[in-house]
Coordinates of C-alpha atoms and ligand atoms in Angstrom, one line a residue:
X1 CA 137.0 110.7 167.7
X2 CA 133.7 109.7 169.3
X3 CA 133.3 106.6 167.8
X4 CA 130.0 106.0 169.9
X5 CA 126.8 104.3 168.0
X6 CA 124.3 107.2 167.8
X7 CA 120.5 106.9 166.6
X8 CA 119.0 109.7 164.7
X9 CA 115.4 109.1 164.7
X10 CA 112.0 110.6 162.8
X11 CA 113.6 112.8 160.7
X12 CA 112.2 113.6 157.3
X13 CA 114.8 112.4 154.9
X14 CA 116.1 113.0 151.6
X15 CA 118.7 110.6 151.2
X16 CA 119.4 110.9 147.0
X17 CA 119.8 107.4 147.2
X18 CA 118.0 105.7 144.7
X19 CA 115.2 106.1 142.2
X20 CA 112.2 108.0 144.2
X21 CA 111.8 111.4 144.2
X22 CA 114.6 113.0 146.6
X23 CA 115.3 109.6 148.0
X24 CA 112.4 110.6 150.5
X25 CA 111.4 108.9 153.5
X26 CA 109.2 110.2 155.0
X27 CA 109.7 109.4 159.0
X28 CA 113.5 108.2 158.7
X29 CA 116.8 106.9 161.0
X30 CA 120.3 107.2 160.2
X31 CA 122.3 105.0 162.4
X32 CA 126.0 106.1 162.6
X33 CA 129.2 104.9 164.5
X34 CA 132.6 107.2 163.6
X35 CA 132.6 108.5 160.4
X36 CA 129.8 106.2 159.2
X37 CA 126.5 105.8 158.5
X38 CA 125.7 101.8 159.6
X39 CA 122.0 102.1 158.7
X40 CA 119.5 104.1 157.0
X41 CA 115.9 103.6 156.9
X42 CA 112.2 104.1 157.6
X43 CA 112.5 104.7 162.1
X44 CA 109.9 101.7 162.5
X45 CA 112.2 99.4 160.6
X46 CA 115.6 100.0 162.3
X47 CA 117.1 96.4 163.2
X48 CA 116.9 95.7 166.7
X49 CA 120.6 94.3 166.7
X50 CA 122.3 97.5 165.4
X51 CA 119.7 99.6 168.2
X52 CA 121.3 97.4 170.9
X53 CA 124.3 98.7 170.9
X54 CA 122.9 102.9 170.6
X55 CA 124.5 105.1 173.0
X56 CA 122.5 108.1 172.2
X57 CA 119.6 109.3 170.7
X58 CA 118.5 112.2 168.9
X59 CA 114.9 113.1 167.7
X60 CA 114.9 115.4 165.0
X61 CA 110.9 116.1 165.2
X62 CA 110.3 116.1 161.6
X63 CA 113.1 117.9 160.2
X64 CA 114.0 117.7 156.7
X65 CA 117.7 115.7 156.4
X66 CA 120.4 115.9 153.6
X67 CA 123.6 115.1 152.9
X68 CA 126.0 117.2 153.7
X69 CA 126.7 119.9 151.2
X70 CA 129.9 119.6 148.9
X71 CA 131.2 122.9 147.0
X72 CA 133.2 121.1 144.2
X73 CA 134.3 124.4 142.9
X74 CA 136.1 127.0 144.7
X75 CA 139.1 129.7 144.9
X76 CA 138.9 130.3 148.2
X77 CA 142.9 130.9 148.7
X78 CA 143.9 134.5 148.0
X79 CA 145.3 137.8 149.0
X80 CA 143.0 141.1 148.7
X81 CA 139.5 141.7 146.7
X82 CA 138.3 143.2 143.6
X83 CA 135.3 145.5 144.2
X84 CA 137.3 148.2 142.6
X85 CA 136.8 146.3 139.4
X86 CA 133.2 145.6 140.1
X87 CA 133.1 149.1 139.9
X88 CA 134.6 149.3 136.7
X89 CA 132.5 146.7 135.6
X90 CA 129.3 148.7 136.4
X91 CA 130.9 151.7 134.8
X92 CA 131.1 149.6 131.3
X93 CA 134.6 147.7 131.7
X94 CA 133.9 143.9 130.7
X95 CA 135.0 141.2 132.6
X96 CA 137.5 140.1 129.2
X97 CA 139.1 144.0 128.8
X98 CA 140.0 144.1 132.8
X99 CA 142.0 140.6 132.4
X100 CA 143.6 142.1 129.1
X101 CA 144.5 145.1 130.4
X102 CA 146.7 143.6 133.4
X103 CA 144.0 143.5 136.3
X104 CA 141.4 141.0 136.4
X105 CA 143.4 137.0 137.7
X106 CA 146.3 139.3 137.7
X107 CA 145.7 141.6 140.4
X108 CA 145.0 139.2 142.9
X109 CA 148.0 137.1 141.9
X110 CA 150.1 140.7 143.4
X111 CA 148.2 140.3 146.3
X112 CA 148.7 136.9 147.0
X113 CA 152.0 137.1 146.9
X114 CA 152.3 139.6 148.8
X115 CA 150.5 138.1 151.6
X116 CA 151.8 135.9 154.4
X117 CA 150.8 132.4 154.1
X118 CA 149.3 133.4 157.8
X119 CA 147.2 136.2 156.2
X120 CA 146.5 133.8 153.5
X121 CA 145.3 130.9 155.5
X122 CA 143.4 133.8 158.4
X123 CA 141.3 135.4 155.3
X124 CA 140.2 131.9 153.5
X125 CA 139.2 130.8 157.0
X126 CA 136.8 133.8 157.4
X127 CA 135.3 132.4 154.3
X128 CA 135.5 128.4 155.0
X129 CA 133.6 129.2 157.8
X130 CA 130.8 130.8 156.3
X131 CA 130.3 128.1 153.5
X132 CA 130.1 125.7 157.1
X133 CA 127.6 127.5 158.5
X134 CA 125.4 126.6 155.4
X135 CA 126.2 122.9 155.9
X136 CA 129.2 122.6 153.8
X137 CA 131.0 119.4 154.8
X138 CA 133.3 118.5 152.0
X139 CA 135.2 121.6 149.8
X140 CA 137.7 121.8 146.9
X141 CA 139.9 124.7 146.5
X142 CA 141.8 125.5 143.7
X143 CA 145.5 126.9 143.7
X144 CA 146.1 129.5 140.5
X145 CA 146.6 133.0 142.4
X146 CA 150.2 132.1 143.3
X147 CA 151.4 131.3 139.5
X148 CA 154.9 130.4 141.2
X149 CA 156.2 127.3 142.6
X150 CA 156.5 129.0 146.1
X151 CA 153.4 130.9 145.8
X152 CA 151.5 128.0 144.4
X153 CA 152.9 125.6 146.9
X154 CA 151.8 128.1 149.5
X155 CA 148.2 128.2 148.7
X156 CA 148.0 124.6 148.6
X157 CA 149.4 124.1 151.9
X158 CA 146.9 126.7 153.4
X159 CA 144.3 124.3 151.6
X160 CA 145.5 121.2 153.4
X161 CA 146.0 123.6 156.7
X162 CA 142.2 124.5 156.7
X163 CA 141.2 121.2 155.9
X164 CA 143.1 120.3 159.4
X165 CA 142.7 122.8 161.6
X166 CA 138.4 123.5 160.4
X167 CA 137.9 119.5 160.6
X168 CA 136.4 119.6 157.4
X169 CA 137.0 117.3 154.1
X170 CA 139.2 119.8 151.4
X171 CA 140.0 119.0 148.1
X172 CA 143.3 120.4 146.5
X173 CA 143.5 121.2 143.0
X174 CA 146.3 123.0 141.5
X175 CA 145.7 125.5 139.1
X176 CA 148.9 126.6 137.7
X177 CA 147.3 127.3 133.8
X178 CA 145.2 130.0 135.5
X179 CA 146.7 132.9 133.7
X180 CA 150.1 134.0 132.4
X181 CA 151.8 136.0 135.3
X182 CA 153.3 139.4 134.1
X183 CA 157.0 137.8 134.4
X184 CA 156.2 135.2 131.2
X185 CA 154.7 138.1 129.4
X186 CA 155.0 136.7 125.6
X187 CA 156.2 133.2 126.7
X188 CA 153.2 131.5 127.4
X189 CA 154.6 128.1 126.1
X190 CA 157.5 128.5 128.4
X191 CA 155.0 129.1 131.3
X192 CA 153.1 126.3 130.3
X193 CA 156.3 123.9 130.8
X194 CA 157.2 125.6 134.2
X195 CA 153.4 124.6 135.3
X196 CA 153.9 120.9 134.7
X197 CA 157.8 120.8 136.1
X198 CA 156.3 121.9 139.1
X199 CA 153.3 119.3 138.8
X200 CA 155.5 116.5 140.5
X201 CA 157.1 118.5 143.5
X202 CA 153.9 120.0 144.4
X203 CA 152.4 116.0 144.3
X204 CA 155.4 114.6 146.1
X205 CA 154.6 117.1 148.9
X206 CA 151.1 115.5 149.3
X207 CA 149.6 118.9 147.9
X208 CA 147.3 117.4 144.9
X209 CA 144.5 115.5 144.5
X210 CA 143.3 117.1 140.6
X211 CA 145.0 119.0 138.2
X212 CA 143.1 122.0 136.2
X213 CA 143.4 124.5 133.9
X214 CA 141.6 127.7 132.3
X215 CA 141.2 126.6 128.5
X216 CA 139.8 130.2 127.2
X217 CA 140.9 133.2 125.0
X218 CA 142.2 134.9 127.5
X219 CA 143.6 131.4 129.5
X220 CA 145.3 128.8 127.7
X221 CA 144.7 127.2 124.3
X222 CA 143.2 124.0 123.8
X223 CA 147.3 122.6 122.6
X224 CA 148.5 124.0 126.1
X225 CA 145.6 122.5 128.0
X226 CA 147.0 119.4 126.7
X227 CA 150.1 119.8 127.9
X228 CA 148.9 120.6 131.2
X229 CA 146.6 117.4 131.4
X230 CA 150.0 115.0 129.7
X231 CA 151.8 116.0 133.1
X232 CA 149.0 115.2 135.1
X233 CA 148.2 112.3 133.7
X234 CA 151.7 111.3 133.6
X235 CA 151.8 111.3 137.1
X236 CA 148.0 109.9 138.0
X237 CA 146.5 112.6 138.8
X238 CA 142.9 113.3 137.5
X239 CA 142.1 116.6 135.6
X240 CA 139.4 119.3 135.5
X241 CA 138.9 122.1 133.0
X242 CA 137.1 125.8 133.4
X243 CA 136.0 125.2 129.6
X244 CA 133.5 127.5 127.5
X245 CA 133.2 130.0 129.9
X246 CA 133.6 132.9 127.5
X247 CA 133.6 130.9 124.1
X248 CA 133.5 127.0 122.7
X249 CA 137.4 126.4 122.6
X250 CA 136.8 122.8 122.4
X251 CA 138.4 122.2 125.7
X252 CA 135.5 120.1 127.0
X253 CA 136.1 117.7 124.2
X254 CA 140.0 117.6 125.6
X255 CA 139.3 117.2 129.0
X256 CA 136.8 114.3 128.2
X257 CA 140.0 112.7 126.3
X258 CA 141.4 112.3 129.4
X259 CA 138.4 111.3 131.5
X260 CA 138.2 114.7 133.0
X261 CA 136.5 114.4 136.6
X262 CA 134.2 117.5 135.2
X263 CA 134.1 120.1 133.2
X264 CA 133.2 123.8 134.8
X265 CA 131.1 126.6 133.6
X266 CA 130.3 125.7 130.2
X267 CA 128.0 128.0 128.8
X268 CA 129.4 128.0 125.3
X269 CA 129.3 124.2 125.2
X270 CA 128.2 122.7 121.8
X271 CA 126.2 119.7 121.3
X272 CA 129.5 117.6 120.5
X273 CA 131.1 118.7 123.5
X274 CA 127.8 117.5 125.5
X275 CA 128.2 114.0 123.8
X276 CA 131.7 113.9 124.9
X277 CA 130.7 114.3 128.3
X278 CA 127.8 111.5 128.1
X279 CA 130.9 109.2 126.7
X280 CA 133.1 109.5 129.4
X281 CA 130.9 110.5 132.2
X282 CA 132.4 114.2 133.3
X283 CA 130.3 115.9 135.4
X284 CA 129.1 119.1 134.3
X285 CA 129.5 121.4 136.9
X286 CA 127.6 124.6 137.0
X287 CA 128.5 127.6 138.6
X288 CA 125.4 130.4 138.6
X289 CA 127.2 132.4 140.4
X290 CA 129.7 133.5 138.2
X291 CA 127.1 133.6 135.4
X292 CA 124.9 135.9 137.4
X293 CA 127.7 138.7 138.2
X294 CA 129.4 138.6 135.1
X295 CA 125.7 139.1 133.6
X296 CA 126.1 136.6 131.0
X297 CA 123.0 135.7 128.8
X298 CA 124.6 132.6 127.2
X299 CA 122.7 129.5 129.3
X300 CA 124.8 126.3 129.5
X301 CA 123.1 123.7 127.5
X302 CA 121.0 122.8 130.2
X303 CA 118.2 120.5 128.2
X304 CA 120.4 118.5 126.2
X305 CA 123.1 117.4 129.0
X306 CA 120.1 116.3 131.1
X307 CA 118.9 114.3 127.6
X308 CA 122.4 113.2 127.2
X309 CA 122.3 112.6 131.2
X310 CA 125.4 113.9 132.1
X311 CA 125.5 115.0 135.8
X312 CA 125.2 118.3 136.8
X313 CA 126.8 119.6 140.0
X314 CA 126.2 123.1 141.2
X315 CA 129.0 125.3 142.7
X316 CA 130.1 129.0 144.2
X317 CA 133.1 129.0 142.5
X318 CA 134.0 131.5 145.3
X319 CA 136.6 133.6 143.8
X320 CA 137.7 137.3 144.1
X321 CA 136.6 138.2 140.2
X322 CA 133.5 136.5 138.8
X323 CA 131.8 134.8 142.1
X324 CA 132.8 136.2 145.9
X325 CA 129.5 134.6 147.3
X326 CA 129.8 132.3 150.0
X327 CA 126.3 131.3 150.2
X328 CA 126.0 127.5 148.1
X329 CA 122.7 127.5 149.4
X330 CA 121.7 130.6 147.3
X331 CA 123.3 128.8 144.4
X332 CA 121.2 126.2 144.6
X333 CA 118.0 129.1 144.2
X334 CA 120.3 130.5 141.2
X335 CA 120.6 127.2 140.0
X336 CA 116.9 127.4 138.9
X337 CA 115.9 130.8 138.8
X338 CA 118.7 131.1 136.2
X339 CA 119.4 127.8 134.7
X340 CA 115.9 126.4 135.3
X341 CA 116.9 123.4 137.4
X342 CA 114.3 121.6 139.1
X343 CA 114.9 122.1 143.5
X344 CA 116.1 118.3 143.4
X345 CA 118.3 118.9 140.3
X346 CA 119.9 121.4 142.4
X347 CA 120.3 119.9 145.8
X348 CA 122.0 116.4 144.2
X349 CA 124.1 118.9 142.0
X350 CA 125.5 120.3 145.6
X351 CA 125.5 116.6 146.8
X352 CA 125.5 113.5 144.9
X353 CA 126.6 115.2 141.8
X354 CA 129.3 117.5 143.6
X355 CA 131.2 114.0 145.0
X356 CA 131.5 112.5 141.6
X357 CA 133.1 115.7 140.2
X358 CA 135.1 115.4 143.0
X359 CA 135.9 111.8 142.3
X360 CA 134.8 110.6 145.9
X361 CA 132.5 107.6 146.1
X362 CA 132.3 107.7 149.7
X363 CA 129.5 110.6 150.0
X364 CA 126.9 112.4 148.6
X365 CA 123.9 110.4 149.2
X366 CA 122.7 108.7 152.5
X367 CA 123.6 105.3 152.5
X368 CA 124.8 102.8 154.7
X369 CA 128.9 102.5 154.7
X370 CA 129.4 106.3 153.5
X371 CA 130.5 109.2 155.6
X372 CA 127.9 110.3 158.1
X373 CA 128.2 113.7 156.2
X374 CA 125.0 115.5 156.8
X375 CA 122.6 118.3 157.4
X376 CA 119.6 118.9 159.3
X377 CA 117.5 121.5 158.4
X378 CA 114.3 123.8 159.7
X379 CA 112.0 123.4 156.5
X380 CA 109.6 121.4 156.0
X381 CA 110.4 119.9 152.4
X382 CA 113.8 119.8 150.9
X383 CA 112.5 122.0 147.5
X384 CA 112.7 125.1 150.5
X385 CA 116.3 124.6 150.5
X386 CA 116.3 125.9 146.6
X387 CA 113.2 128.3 147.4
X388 CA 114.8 130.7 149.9
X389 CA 117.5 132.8 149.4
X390 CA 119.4 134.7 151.7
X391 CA 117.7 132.5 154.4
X392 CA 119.9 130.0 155.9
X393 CA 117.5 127.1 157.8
X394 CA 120.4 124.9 158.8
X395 CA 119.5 123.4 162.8
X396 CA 122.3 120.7 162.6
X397 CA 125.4 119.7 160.9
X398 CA 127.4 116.1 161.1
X399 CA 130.7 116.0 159.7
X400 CA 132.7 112.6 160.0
X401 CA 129.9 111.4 162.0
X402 CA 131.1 114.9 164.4
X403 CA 128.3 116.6 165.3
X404 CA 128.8 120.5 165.1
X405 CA 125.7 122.7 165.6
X406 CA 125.1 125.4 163.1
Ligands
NIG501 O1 136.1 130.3 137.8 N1 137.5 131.5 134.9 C1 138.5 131.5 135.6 N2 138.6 131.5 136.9 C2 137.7 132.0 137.8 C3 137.8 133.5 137.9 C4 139.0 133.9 138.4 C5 139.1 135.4 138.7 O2 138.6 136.2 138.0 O3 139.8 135.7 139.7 C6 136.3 131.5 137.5 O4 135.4 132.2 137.2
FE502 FE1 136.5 128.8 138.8

């Protein structure tokens, strides 16, 4: 670890820190030693004290800085890919009738157990590294296509494996209440009680930070989301739902019982659930992607969770079925093309907002004593970063203060 003091001088920042617009300043230093950001400011003001003891200096000429980006959302462990049921889904198939009839989660639950937990952790790579090269610093990814204790524990340790071996901040959630795998067929109770036996010898092996589930008709009911959330609870873990995805089940209002972190997808999401979230301060994380290529038309209530001002994160929810982007730059374009977000709405959903759904206090905004987390950028202002899609204007990326091109 270098731990050497290192200036970062006239750069155009938006630091999300604070009330102004973006958090701007417009000719701006970070000052970082480590992992951490020691001083952030306007260049001419840097304390001479903390410059004494620089050992080098970049000048970033006017480029726009960020925090790093955090995808709060993601499956990114699994075996194979379902275009073939793209295909079916462009032939008339919905998304709902392909789960029912045995594909959908299902089929790439076969193929991850199939697969090695080398080919597991060599194909998830492939995609960690493309979320990187868009500035991702921090990533959660879920568990849920292993539906076993082996295969479950398996994803999770390729989790915590890419975390290690990509230098990068992961997240592990397990996701047992995904679906019902074929062997529980009828016994969804039963399954239901093996997902939270397993709950404490997948935490004892250091292989859970949340707990979530998939409250929905074709996931788990509200009564077995509960159960789920007991067991994590039970054991201090925090919880997340996938909630009103498809339809209001009312899981929202569940998962703000037990202070859920956040509360994903939610475009059936009533006005009570919205209160709920306001009460116990879940973040509502959106995922545009999902939303785009399942063609929904229900919006999540967008208007009244910012009156309620609940805060919203943004997300790919990379997963095989109902988001395989790996661009969270193009979600933050999505994010208000399709959900109307405003270009700084969307860039502290994949920042600010993303860390608090992920629980973590240390990052999301620049600010002295956080993670030196962040992204430098060839644009001019940071609105360009939700303006252009399919262009990716990353120049630099610091992770734990490491810096690691683009
Ligand atoms: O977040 N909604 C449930 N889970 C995923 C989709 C999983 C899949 O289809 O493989 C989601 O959209
Ligand atoms: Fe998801």
């Amino acid at each position: 670890m270098d731990a050497q003091r290192t200036l970062w001088t006239h750069g155009h920042l938006a630091t999300l820190a604070g009330d102004a617009p973006w958090g701007g300043i417009a000719d701006g230093a970070l000052i970082t030693e480590g992992e951490q950001i020691l001083w952030v400011g306007a260049t001419e003001t840097a304390p001479a004290e903390l410059l004494a003891g620089v050992a080098q200096t970049h000048d970033l000429h006017g480029a726009v800085v960020t925090p790093g980006l955090i995808d709060c959302h993601t499956h990114l462990v699994y075996g194979g890919l379902r275009s073939n049921e793209f295909e079916l889904r462009l032939q008339g198939a919905s998304y709902e009738e392909i789960a029912r009839a045995g594909g959908g989660i299902r089929s790439s639950v076969t193929a991850t157990r199939e697969a090695s937990e080398q080919a597991l952790f060599d194909s998830a790579a492939a995609r960690l590294r493309q979320l990187l090269s868009e500035g991702v610093t921090t990533v959660e990814i879920k568990s849920g296509y292993g539906l076993n204790l082996t295969a479950e524990a398996a994803s999770l340790a390729v989790a915590r494996r890419l975390g290690a071996e990509l230098d990068v901040a992961v997240q592990t959630t397990f996701l047992g209440a995904h679906a019902l795998p074929a062997e529980f067929a009828g016994r969804q109770d039963d399954y239901v009680s093996a997902v939270c036996d397993w709950l404490p010898q997948l935490q004892a092996q250091g292989l859970v930070d949340a707990v979530d589930a998939f409250c929905e008709g074709i996931g788990f009911s509200p009564a077995q989301t509960r159960r789920v959330f007991e067991a994590a609870q039970a054991l201090g873990l925090p919880v997340k739902l996938h909630a009103e995805q498809l339809s209001d089940q009312g899981g929202t209002q569940l998962a703000c019982e037990f202070g859920a972190l956040s509360c994903d997808h939610l475009e059936h999401l009533s006005e009570a659930g919205v209160q709920a979230m306001a009460a116990s301060g879940t973040v509502a994380t959106l995922l545009p992607g999902a939303f785009y290529f399942l063609r929904e038309t229900k919006l999540p209530p967008i208007a009244a969770l910012r009156a309620a001002g609940v805060p919203m994160a943004i997300s790919t929810d990379h997963n095989p079925g109902t988001s395989p982007t790996l661009s969270l730059l193009l979600m933050l374009n999505m994010a208000c093309t399709l959900f109307r977000l405003t270009p700084e709405e969307a860039l502290r959903g994949a920042t600010q907002h993303a860390a608090r759904a992920l629980g973590l206090k240390d990052r999301g905004v620049l600010q002295a004593g956080l993670r030196a987390d962040f992204c430098v950028w060839d644009i001019a202002h940071p609105n360009e970063l939700a303006y252009f899609f399919g262009r990716n204007p990353l120049a630099l990326c610091v992770r734990g203060g490491q810096l690691r091109g683009a």
